[in-house]
XYZ file of N, CA, C and O in Angstrom:
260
model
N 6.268 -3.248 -13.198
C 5.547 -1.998 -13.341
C 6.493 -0.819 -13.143
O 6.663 0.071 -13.976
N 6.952 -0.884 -12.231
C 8.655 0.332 -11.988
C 9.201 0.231 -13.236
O 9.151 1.175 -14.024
N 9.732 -0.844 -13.508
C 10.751 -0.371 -15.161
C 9.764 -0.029 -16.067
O 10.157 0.936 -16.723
N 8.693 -0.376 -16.388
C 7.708 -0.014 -17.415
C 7.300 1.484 -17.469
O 6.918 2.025 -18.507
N 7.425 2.198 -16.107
C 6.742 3.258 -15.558
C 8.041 4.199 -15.602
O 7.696 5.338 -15.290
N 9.106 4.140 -15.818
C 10.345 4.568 -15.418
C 10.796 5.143 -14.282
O 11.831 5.769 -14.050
N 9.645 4.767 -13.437
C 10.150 5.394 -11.726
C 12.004 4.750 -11.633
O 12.519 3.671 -11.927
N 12.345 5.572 -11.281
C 13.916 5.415 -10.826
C 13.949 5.835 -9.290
O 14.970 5.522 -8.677
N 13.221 6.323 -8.789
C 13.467 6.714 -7.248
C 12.006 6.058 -6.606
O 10.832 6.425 -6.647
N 12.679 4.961 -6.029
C 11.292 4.158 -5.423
C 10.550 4.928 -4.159
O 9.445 4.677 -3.678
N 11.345 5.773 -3.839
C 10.559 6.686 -2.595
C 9.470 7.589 -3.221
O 8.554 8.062 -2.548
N 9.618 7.792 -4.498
C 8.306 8.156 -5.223
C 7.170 7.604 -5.340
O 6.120 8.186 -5.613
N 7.359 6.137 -5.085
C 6.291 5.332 -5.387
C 5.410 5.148 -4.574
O 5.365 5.791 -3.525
N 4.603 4.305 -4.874
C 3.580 4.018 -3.591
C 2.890 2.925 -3.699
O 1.869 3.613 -3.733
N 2.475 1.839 -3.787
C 1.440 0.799 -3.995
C 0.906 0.650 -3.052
O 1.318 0.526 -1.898
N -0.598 0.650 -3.703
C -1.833 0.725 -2.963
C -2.620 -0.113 -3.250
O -3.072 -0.256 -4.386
N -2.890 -0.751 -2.344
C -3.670 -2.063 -2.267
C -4.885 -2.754 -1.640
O -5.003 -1.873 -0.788
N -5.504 -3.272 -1.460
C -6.739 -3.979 -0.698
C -6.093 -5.440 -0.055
O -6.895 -6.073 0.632
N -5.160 -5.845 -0.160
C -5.185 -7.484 -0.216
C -3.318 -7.334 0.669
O -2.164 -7.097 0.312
N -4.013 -7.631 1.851
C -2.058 -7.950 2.436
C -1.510 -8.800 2.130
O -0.306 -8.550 2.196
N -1.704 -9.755 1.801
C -0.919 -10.907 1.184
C -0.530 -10.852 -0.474
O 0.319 -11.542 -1.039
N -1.113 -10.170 -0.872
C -0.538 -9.708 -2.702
C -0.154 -8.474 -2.820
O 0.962 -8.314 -3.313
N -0.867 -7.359 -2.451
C -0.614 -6.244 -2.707
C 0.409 -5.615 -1.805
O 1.358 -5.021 -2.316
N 0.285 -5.702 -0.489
C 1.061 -5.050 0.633
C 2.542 -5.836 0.619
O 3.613 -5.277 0.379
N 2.362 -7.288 0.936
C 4.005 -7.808 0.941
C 4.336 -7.402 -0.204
O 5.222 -6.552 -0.112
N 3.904 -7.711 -1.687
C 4.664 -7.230 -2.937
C 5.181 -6.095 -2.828
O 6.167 -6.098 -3.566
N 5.056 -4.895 -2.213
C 5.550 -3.589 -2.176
C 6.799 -3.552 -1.311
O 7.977 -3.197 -1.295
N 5.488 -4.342 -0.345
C 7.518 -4.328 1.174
C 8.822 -5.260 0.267
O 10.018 -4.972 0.227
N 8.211 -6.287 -0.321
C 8.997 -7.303 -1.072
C 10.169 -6.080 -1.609
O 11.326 -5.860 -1.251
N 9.198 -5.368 -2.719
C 10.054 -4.673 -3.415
C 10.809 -3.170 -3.020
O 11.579 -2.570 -3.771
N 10.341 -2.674 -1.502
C 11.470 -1.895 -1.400
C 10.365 -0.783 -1.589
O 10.934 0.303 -1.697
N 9.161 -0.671 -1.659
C 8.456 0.559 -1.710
C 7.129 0.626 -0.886
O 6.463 -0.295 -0.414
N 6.940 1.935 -0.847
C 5.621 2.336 0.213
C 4.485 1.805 0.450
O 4.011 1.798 -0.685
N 3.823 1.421 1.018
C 2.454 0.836 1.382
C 1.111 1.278 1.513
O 0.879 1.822 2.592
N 0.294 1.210 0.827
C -0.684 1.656 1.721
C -2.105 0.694 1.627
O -2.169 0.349 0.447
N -2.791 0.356 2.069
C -3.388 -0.810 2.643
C -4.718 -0.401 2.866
O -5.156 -0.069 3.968
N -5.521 -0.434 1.545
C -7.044 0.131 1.875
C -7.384 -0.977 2.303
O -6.958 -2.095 2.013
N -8.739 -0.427 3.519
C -9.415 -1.096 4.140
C -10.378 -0.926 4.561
O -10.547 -0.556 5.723
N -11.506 -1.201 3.541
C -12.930 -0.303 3.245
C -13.603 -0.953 4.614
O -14.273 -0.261 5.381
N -13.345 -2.384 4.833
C -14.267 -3.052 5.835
C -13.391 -3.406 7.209
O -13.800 -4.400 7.809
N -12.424 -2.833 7.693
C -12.116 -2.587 8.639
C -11.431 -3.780 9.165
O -11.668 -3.937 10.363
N -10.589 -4.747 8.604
C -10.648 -5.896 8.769
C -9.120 -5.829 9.667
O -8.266 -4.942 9.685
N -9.171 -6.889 10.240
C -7.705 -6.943 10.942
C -6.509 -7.193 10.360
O -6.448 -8.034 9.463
N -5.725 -6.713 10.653
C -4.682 -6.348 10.165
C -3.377 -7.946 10.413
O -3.930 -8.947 10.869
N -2.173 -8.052 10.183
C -1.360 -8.606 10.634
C -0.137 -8.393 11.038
O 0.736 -7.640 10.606
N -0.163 -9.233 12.029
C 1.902 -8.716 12.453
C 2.585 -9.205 11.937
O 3.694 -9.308 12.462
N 2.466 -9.528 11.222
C 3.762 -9.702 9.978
C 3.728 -9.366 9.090
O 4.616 -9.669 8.294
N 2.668 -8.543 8.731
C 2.382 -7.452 7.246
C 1.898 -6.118 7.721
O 0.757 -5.891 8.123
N 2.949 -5.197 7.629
C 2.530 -3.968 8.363
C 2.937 -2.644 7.582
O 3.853 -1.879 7.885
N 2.097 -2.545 6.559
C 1.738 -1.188 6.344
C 2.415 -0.177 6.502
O 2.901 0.078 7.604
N 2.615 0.718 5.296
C 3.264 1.902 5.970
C 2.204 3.070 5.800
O 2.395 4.186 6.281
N 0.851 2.657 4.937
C -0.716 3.357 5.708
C -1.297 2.581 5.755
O -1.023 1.473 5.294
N -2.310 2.890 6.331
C -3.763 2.438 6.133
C -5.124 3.394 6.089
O -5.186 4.353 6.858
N -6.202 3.109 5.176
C -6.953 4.025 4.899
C -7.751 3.092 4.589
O -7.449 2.057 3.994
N -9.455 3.606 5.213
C -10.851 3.384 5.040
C -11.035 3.598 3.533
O -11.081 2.718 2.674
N -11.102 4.510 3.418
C -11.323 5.354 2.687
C -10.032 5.881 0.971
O -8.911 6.371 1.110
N -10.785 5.522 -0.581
C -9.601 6.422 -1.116
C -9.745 8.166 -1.077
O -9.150 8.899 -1.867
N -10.344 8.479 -0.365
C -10.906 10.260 -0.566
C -9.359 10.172 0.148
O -8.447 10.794 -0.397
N -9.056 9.282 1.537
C -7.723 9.384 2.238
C -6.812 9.578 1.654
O -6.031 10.241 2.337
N -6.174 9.210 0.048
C -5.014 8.844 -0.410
C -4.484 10.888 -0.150
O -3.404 11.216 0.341
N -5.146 11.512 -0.443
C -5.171 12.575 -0.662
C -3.865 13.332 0.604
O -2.799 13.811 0.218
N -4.134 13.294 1.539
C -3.218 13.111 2.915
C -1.710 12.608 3.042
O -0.689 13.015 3.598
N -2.233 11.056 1.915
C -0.657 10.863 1.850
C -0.102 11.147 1.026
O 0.970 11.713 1.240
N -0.579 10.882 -0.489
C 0.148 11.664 -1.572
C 0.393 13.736 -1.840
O 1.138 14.638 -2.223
N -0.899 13.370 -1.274
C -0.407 15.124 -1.482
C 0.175 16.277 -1.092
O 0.148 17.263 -1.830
């Protein structure tokens, strides 16, 4: 999705996700930002840790903007 998208500066990026095990490691995997919706409040893990987390997407607003 980065080469397709032509992001060249991954600190631009952000992937945002519902699912720590697909969405969240794939991002840390690749070297870019996190953020880790979590509509139902669910527990989290110590070994997958987010660089947000948000209830809510009205939130994204805070971090991207």
């Amino acid at each position: 999705v980065i080469e397709d998208s032509g992001i060249t500066d991954l600190s631009k990026a952000l992937v945002i996700g519902d699912s720590l095990t697909s969405d969240i490691i794939g991002g840390i995997n690749a070297g870019i930002a996190t953020c880790w919706y979590n509509p139902k409040d669910l527990p989290g893990r110590p070994d997958i840790v987010p660089d947000h987390e948000i209830p809510s997407l009205s939130e994204l607003d805070g971090i991207i903007g």
